[in-house]
mmCIF file of C-alpha atoms and ligand atoms in Angstrom:
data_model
loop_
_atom_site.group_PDB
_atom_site.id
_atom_site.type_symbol
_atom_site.label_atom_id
_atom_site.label_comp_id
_atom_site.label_asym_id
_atom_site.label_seq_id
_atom_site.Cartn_x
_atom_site.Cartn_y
_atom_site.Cartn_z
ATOM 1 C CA UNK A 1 -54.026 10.366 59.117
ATOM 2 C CA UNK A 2 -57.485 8.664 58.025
ATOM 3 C CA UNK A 3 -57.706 4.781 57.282
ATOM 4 C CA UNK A 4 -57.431 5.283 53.779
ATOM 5 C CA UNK A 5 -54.423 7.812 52.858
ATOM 6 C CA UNK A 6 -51.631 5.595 54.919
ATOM 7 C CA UNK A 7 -52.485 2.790 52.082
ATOM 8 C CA UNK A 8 -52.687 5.369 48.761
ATOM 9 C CA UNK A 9 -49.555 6.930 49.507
ATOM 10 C CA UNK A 10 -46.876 3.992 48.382
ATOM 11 C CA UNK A 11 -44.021 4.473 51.122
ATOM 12 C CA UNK A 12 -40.839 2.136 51.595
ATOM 13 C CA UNK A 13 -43.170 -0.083 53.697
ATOM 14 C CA UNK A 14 -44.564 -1.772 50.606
ATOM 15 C CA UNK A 15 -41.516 -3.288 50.841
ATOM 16 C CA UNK A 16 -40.601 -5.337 54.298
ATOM 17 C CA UNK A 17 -37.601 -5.534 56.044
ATOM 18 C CA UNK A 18 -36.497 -8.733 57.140
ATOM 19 C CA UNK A 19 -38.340 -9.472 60.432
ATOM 20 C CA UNK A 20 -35.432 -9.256 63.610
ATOM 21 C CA UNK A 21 -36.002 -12.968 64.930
ATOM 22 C CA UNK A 22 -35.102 -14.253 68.155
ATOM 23 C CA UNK A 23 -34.707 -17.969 68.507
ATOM 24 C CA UNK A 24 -32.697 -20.116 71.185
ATOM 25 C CA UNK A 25 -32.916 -22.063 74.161
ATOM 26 C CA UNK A 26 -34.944 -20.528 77.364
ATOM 27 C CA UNK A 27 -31.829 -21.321 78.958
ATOM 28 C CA UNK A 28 -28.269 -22.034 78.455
ATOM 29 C CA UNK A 29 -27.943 -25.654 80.390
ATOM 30 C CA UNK A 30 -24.718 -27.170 79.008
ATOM 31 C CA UNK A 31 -22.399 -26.054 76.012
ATOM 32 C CA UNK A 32 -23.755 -29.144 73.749
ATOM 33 C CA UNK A 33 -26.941 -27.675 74.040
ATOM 34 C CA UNK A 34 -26.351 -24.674 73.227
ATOM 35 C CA UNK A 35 -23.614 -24.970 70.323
ATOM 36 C CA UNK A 36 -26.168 -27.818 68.273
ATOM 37 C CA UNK A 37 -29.327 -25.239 68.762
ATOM 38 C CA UNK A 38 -27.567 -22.960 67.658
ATOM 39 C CA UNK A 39 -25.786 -24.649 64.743
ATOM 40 C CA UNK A 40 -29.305 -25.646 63.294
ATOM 41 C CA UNK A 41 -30.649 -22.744 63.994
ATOM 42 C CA UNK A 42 -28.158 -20.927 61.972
ATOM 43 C CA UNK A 43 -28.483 -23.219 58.978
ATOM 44 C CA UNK A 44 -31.988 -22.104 58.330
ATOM 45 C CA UNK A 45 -32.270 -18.527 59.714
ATOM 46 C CA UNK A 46 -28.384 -17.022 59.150
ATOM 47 C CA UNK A 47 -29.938 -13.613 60.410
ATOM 48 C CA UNK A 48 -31.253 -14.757 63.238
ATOM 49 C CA UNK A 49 -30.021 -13.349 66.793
ATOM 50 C CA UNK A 50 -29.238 -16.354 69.137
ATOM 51 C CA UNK A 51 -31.157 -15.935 72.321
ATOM 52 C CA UNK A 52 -30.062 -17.875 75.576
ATOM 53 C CA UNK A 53 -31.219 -17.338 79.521
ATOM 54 C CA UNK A 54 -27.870 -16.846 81.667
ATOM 55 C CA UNK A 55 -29.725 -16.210 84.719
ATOM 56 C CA UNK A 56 -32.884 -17.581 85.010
ATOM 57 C CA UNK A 57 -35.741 -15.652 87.054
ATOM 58 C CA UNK A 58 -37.709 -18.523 88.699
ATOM 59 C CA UNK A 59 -41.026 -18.207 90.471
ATOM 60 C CA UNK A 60 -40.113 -20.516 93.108
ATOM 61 C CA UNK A 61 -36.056 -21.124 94.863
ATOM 62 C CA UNK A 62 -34.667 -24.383 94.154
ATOM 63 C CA UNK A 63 -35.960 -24.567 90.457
ATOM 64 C CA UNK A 64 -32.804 -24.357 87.969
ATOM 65 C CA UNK A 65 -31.198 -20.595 88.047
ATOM 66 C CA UNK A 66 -29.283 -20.836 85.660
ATOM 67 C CA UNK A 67 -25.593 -21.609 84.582
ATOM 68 C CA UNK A 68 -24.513 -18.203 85.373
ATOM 69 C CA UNK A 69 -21.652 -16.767 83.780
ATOM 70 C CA UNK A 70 -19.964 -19.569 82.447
ATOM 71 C CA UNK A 71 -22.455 -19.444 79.582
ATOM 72 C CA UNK A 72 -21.286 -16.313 78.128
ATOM 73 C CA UNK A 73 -18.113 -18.413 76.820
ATOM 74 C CA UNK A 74 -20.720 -20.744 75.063
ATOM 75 C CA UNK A 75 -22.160 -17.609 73.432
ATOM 76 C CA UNK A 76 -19.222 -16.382 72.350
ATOM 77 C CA UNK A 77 -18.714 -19.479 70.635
ATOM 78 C CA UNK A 78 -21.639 -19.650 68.787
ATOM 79 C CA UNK A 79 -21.078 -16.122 67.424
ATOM 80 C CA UNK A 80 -17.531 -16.889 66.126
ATOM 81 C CA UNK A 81 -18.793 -20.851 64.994
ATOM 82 C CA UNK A 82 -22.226 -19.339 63.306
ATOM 83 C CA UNK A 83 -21.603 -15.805 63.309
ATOM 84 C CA UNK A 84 -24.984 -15.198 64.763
ATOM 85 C CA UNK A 85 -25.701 -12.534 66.810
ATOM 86 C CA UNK A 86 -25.910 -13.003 70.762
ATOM 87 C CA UNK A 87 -28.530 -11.938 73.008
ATOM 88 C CA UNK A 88 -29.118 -12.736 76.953
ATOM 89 C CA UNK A 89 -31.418 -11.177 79.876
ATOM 90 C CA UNK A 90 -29.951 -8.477 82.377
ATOM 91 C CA UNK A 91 -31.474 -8.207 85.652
ATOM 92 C CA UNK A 92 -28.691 -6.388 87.755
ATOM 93 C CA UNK A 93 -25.590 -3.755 86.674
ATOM 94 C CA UNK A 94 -24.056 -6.842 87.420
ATOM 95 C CA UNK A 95 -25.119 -9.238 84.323
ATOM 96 C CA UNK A 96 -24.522 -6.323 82.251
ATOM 97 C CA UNK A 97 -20.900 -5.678 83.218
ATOM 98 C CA UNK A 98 -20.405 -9.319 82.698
ATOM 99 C CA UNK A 99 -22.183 -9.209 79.264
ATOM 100 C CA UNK A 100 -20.578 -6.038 78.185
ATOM 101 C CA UNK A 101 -17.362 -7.966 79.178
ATOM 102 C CA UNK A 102 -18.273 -10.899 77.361
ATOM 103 C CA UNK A 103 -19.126 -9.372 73.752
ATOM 104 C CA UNK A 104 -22.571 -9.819 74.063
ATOM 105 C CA UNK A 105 -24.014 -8.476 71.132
ATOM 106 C CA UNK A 106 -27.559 -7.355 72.568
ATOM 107 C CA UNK A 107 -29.883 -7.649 76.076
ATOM 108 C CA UNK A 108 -33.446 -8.236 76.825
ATOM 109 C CA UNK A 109 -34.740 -7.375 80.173
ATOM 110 C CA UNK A 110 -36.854 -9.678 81.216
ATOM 111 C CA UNK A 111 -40.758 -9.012 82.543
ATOM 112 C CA UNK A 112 -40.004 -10.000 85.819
ATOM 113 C CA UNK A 113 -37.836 -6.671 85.745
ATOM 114 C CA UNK A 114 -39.990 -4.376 83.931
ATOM 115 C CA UNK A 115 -42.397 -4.313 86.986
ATOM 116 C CA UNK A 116 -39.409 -2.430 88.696
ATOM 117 C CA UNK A 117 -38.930 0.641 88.295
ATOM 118 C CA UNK A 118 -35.920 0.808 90.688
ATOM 119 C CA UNK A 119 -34.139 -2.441 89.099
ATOM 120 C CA UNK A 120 -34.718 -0.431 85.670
ATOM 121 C CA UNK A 121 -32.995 2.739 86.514
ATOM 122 C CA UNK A 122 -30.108 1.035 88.258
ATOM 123 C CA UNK A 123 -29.552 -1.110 85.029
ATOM 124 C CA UNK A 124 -30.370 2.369 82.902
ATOM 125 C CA UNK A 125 -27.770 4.157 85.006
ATOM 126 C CA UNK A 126 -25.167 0.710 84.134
ATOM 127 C CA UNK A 127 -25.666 1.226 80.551
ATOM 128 C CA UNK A 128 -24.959 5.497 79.848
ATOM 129 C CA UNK A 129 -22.366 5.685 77.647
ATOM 130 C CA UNK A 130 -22.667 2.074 76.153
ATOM 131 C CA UNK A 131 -23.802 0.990 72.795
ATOM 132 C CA UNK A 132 -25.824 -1.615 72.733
ATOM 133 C CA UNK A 133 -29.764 -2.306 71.557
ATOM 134 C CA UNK A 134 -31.614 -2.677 74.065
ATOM 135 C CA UNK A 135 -35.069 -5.460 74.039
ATOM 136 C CA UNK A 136 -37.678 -4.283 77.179
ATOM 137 C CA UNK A 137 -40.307 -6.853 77.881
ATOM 138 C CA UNK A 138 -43.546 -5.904 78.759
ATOM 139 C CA UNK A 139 -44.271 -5.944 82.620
ATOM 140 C CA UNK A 140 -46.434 -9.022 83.965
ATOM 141 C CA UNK A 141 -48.970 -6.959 84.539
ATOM 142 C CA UNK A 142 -50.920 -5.340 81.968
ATOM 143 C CA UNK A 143 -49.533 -1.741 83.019
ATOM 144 C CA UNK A 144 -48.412 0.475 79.926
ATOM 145 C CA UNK A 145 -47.506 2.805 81.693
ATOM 146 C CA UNK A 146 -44.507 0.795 83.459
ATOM 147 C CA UNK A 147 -43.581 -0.878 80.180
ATOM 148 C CA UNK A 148 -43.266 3.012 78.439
ATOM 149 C CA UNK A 149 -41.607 3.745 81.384
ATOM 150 C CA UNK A 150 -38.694 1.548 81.791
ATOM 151 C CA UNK A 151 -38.112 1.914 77.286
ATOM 152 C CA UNK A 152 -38.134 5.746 78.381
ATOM 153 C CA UNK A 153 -35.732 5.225 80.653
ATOM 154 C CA UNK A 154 -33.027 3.350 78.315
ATOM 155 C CA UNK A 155 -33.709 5.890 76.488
ATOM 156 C CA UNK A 156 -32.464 9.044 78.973
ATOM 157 C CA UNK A 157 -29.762 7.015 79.403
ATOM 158 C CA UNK A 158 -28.781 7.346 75.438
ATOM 159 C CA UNK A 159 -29.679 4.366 73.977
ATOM 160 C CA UNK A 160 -30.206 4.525 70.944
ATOM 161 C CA UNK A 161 -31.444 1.275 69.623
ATOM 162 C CA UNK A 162 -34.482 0.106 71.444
ATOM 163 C CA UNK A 163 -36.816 -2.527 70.922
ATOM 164 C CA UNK A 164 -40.361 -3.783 72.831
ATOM 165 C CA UNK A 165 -40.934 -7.048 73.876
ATOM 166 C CA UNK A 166 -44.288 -8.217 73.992
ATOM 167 C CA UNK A 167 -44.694 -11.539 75.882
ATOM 168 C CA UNK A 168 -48.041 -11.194 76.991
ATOM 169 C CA UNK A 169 -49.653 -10.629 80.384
ATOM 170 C CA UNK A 170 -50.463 -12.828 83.928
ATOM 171 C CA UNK A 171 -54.117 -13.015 84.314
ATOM 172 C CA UNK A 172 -55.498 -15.359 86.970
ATOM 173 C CA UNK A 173 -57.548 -16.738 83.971
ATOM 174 C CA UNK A 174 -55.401 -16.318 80.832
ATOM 175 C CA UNK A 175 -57.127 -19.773 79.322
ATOM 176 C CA UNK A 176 -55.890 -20.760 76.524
ATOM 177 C CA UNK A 177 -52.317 -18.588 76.936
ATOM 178 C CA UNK A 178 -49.723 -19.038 79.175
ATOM 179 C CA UNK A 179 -49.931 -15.364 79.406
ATOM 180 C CA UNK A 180 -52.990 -13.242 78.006
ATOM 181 C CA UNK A 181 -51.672 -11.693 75.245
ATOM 182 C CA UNK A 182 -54.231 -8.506 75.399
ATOM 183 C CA UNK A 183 -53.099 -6.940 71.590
ATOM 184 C CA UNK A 184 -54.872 -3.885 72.043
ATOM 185 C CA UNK A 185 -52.187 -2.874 75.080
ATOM 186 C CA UNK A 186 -49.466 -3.680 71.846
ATOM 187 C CA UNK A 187 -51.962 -1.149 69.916
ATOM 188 C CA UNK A 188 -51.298 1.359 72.274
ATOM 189 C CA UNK A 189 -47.782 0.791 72.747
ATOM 190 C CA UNK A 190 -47.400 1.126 68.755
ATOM 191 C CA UNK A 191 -49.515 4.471 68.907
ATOM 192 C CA UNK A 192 -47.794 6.318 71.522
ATOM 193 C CA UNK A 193 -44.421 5.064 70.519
ATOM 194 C CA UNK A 194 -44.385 4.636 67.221
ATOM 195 C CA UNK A 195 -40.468 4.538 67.078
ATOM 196 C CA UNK A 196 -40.415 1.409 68.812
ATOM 197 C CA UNK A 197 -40.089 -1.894 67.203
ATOM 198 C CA UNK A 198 -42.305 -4.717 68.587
ATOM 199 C CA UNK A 199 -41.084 -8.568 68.435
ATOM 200 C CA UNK A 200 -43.410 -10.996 69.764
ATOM 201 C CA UNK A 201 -42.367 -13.151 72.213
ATOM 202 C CA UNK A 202 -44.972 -16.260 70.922
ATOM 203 C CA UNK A 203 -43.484 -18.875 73.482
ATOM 204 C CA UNK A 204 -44.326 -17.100 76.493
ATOM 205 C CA UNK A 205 -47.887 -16.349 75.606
ATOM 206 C CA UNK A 206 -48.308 -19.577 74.071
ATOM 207 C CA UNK A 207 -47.146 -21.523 76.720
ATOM 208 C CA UNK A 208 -47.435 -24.508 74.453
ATOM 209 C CA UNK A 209 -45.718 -25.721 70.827
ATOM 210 C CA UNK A 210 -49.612 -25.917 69.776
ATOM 211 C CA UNK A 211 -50.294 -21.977 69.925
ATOM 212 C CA UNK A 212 -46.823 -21.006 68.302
ATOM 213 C CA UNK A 213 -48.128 -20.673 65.098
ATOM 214 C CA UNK A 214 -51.814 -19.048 65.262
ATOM 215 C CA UNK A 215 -49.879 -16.357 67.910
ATOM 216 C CA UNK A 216 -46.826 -15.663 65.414
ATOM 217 C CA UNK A 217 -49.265 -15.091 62.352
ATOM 218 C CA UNK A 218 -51.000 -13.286 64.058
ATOM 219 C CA UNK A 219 -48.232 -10.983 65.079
ATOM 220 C CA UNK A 220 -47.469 -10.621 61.794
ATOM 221 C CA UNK A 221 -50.832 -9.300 60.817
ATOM 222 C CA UNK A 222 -50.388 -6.452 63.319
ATOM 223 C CA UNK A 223 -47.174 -5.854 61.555
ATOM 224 C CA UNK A 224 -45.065 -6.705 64.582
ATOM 225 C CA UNK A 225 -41.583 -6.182 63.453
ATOM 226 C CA UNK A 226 -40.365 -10.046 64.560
ATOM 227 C CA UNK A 227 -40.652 -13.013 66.516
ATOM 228 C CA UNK A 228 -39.235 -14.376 69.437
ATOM 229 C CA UNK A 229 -39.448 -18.228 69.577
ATOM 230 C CA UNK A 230 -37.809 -20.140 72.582
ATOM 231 C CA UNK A 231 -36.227 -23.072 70.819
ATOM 232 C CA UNK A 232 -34.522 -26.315 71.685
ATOM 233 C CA UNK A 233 -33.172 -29.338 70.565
ATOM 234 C CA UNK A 234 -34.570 -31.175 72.991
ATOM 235 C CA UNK A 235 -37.489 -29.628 74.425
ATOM 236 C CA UNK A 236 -38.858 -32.705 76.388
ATOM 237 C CA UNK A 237 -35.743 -33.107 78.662
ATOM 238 C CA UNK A 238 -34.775 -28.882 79.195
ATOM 239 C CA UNK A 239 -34.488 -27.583 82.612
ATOM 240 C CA UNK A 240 -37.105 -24.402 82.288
ATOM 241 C CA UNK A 241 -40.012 -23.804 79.863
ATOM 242 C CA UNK A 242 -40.075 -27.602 79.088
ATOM 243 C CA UNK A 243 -43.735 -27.230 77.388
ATOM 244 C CA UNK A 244 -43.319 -23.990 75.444
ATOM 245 C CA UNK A 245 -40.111 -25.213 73.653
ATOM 246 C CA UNK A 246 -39.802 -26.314 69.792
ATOM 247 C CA UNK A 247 -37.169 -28.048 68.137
ATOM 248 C CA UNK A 248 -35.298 -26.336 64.815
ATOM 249 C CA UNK A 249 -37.235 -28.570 63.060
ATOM 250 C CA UNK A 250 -40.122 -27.562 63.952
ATOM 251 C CA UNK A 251 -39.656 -23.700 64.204
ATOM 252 C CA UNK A 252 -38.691 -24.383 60.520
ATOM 253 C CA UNK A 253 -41.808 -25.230 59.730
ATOM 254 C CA UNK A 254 -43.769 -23.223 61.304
ATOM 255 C CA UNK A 255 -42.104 -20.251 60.310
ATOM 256 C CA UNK A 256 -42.594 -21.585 56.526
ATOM 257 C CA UNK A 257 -46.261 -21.481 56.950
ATOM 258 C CA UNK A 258 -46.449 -18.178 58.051
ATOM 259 C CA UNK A 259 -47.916 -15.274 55.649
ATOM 260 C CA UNK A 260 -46.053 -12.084 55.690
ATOM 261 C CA UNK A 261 -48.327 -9.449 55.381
ATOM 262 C CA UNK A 262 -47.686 -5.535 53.586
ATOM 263 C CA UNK A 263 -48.806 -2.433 54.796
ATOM 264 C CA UNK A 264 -49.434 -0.768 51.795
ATOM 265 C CA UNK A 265 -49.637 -2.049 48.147
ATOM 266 C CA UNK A 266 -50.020 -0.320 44.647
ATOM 267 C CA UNK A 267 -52.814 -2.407 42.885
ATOM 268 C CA UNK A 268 -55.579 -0.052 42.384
ATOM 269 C CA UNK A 269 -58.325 -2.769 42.083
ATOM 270 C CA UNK A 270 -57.441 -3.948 46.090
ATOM 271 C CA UNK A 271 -57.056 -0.284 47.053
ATOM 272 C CA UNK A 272 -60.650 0.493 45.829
ATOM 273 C CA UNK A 273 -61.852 -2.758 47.482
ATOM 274 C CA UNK A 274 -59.978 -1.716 50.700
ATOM 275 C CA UNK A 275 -61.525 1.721 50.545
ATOM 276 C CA UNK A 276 -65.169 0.489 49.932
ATOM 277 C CA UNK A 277 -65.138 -2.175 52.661
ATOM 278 C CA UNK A 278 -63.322 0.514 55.353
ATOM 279 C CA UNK A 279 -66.123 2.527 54.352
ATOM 280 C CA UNK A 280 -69.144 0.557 55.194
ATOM 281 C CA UNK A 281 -66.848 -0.126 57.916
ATOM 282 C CA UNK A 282 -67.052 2.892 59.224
ATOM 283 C CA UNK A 283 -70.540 3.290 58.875
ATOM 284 C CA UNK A 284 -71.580 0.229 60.550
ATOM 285 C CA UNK A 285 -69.329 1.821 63.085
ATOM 286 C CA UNK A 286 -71.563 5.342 63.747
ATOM 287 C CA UNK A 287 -74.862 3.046 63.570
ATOM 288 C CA UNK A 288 -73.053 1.398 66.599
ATOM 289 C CA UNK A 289 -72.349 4.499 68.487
ATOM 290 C CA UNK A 290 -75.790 5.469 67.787
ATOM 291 C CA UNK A 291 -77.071 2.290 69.805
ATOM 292 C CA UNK A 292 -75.019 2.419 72.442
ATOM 293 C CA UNK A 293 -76.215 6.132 72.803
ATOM 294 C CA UNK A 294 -79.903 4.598 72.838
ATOM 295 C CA UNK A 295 -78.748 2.232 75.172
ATOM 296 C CA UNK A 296 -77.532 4.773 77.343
ATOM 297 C CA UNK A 297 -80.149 6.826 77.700
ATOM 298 C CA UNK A 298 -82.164 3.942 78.739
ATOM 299 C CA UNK A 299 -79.859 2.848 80.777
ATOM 300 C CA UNK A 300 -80.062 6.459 82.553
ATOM 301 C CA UNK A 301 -83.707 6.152 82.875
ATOM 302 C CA UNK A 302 -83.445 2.927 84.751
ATOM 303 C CA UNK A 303 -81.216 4.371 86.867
ATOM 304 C CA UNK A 304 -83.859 7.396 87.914
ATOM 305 C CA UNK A 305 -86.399 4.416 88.792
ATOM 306 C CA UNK A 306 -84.067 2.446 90.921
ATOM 307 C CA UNK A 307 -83.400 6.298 92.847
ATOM 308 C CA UNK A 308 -86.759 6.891 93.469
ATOM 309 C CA UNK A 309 -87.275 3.310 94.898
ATOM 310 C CA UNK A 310 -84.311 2.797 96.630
ATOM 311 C CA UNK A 311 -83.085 -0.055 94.610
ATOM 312 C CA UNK A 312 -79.572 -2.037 94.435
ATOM 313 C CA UNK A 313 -77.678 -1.238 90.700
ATOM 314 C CA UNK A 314 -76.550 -4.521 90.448
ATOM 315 C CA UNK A 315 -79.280 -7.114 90.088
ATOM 316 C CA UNK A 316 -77.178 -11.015 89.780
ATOM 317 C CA UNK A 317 -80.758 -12.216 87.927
ATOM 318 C CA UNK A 318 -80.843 -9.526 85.840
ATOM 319 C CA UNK A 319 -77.159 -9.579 84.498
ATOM 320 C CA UNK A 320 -77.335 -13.434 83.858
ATOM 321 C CA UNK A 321 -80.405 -12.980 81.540
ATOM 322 C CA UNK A 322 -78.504 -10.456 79.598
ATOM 323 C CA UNK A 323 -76.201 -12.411 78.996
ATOM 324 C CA UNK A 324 -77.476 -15.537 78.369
ATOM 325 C CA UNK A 325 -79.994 -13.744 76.038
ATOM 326 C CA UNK A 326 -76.990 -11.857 74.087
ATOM 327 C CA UNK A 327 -75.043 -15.276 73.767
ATOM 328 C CA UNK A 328 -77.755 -16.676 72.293
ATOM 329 C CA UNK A 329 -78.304 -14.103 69.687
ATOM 330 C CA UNK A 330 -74.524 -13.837 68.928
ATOM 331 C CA UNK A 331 -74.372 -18.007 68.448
ATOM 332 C CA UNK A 332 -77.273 -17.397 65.737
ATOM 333 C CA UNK A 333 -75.158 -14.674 64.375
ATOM 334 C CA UNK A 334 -71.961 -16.310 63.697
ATOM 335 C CA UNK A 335 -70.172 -13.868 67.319
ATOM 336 C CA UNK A 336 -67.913 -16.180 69.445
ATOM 337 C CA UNK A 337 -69.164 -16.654 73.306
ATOM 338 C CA UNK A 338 -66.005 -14.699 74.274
ATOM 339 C CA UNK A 339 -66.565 -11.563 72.267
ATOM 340 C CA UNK A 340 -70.018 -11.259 73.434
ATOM 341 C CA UNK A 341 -69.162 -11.914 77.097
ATOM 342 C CA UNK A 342 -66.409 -9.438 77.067
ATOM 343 C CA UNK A 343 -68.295 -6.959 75.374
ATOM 344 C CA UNK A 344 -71.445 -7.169 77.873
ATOM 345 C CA UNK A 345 -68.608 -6.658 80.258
ATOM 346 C CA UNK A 346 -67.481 -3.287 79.238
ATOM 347 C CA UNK A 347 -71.125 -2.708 78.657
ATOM 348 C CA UNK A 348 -72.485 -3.669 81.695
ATOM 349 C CA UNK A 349 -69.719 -1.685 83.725
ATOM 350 C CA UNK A 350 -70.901 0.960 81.657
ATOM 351 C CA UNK A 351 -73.941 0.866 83.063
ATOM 352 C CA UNK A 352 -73.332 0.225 86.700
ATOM 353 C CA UNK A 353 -70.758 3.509 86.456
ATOM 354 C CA UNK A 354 -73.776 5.619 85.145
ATOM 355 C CA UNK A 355 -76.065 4.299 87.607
ATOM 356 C CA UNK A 356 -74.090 5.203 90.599
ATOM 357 C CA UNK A 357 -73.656 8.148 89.067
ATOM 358 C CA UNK A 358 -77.808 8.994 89.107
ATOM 359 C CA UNK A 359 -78.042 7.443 92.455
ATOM 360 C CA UNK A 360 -75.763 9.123 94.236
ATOM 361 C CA UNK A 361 -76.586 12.565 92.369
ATOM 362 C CA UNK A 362 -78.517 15.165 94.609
HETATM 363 C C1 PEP B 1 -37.440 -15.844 79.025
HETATM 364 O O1 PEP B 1 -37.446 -15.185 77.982
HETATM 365 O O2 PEP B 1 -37.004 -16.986 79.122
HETATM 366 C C2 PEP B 1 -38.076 -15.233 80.222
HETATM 367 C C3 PEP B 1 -37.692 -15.522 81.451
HETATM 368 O O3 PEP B 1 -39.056 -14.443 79.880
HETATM 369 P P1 PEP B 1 -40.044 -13.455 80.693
HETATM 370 O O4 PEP B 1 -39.188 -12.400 81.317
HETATM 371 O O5 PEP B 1 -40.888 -12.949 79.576
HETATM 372 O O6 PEP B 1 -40.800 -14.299 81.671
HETATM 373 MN MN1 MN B 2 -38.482 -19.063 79.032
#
């Protein structure tokens, strides 16, 4: 499908479903807690699904785990007091017999399991024959492949109702996330699996109240089909995820400010705006491909000089004036410092990769 036919052709996506939301505590820590979350939660968001940690995965021992299966009765409670739907992480066959047990409406499994591909079939295995949706977070690690892996295998096990996770990625230097939230891995996800709904888990990436809103919106502009938003009413004083946590309140609104965005639309004068814009789009596009073909070749030639005098590929002086001299020109053209130094990245690497190349050629 080109850019432009997905937009002319008006489809039931000009009109939007209600986004599946996900709000709660990180983690169930006393019955109080839980029941008045959920309470106000209910008042503003009736279709929200209630979302409560059981059994905590902690980095380090000795930080809280948990209340462990005594919480299930306070989720049960808020489904008959609200009538919300309940949701809680699985990490083991075990959690999900006790869930199953419990009424649980729904279960997330959490990223801390989606690195495993053993811990995912064992809980795959648990849930043949069961019907329940089932949420998959992305791994920790940006690795696609793992994150299509374990949603593939819910899905050999005959589940029918799955759902991705995204909750962003560990990076040693994720500044200013929690966890990087690398989109274009989501872009991927959403072409290869189209079938797949994506919520956004905001508070995880965010990793701070201040984020919540500039990560959700954004969400919504890729068209992510809902949010997850760790939610307290009493963030200062909760055992786990202290920092990330917003009150009702305040998930109120935020969620009020937020612009939800169509797919498609029928006015003709936007559609021939769209079309004219994606078009000089996509011509500024080929002039780009056409440089970086220039730059190649140059590149290549360098690479012939450095043979024939035995010279290193990677010259530390060298790369530091390119860059410096590209974040220059980018300030005077309106580029952030972060675009231009991740795109000398990929260029540079570029480079170095067709350099060895030459080098090493007979
Ligand atoms: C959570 O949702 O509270 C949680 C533990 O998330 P994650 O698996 O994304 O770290
Ligand atoms: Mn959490």
């Amino acid at each position: 499908m080109d850019n432009n036919s997905e937009i002319l052709i008006p489809s039931k996506n000009s009109v939007k479903a209600e986004p599946i939301n996900i709000f709660g505590p990180c983690s169930a820590e006393s019955k109080e807690q839980v029941m008045d979350t959920a309470r106000q939660i209910a008042a503003s968001f009736p279709y929200a699904i209630f979302r409560s940690g059981i059994w905590k995965p902690r980095t380090r021992p000795g930080m809280f785990e948990g209340v462990g299966e005594e919480g299930l009765k306070w989720l049960q409670e808020v489904k008959a007091e609200t009538g919300l739907k309940v949701i809680t992480e699985v990490a083991s066959p075990i959690h999900l017999h006790q869930v199953l047990k419990a009424g649980i409406d729904m279960v997330w499994i959490g990223a801390r399991t989606t690195v495993s591909p053993f811990s995912v079939q064992e809980l795959a295995e648990a849930i043949k024959g069961v019907n329940i949706p089932v949420f998959v977070k992305n791994p920790v690690n940006p690795d696609l492949g793992l994150w299509m892996g374990a949603i593939e295998r819910f899905k050999n096990a005959g589940v029918l109702e799955l759902y991705a996770i995204h909750r962003g990625f560990h990076a040693y230097d994720s500044s200013p996330y929690r966890n990087s939230p690398r989109w274009e891995i989501v872009i991927d996800l959403k072409t290869q699996m189209p079938e797949i709904p994506v919520i956004c888990d905001v508070s995880h990436i965010s990793g701070t109240p201040e984020l919540i809103s500039s990560v959700a919106q954004k969400a919504f502009d890729l068209d992510y089909q809902g949010l997850m938003v760790e939610t307290h009413i009493n963030p200062e004083v909760a055992l786990s995820d202290a920092k990330q946590q917003i009150t009702p309140a305040n998930l109120v609104y935020i969620y009020n400010t937020l612009q939800r965005r169509n797919v498609s639309t029928t006015n003709n004068e936007m559609l021939e705006k769209l079309i004219e814009l994606r078009s000089r789009v996509d011509s500024v596009d080929d002039s780009l491909i056409q440089l970086l073909s220039s730059r190649k070749r140059l590149v290549e030639e360098i690479g012939k000089h450095k043979k024939e005098y035995a010279m290193t590929i990677f010259q530390l002086k060298r790369w530091e004036e390119i860059l410096e001299r590209q974040l220059r020109n980018g300030q005077a053209s309106g580029l952030s410092s972060e675009f231009i130094k991740q795109l000398y990245e990929v260029i540079h690497t570029e480079s170095i990769r067709l350099q060895h190349t030459i080098l090493n050629s007979e």
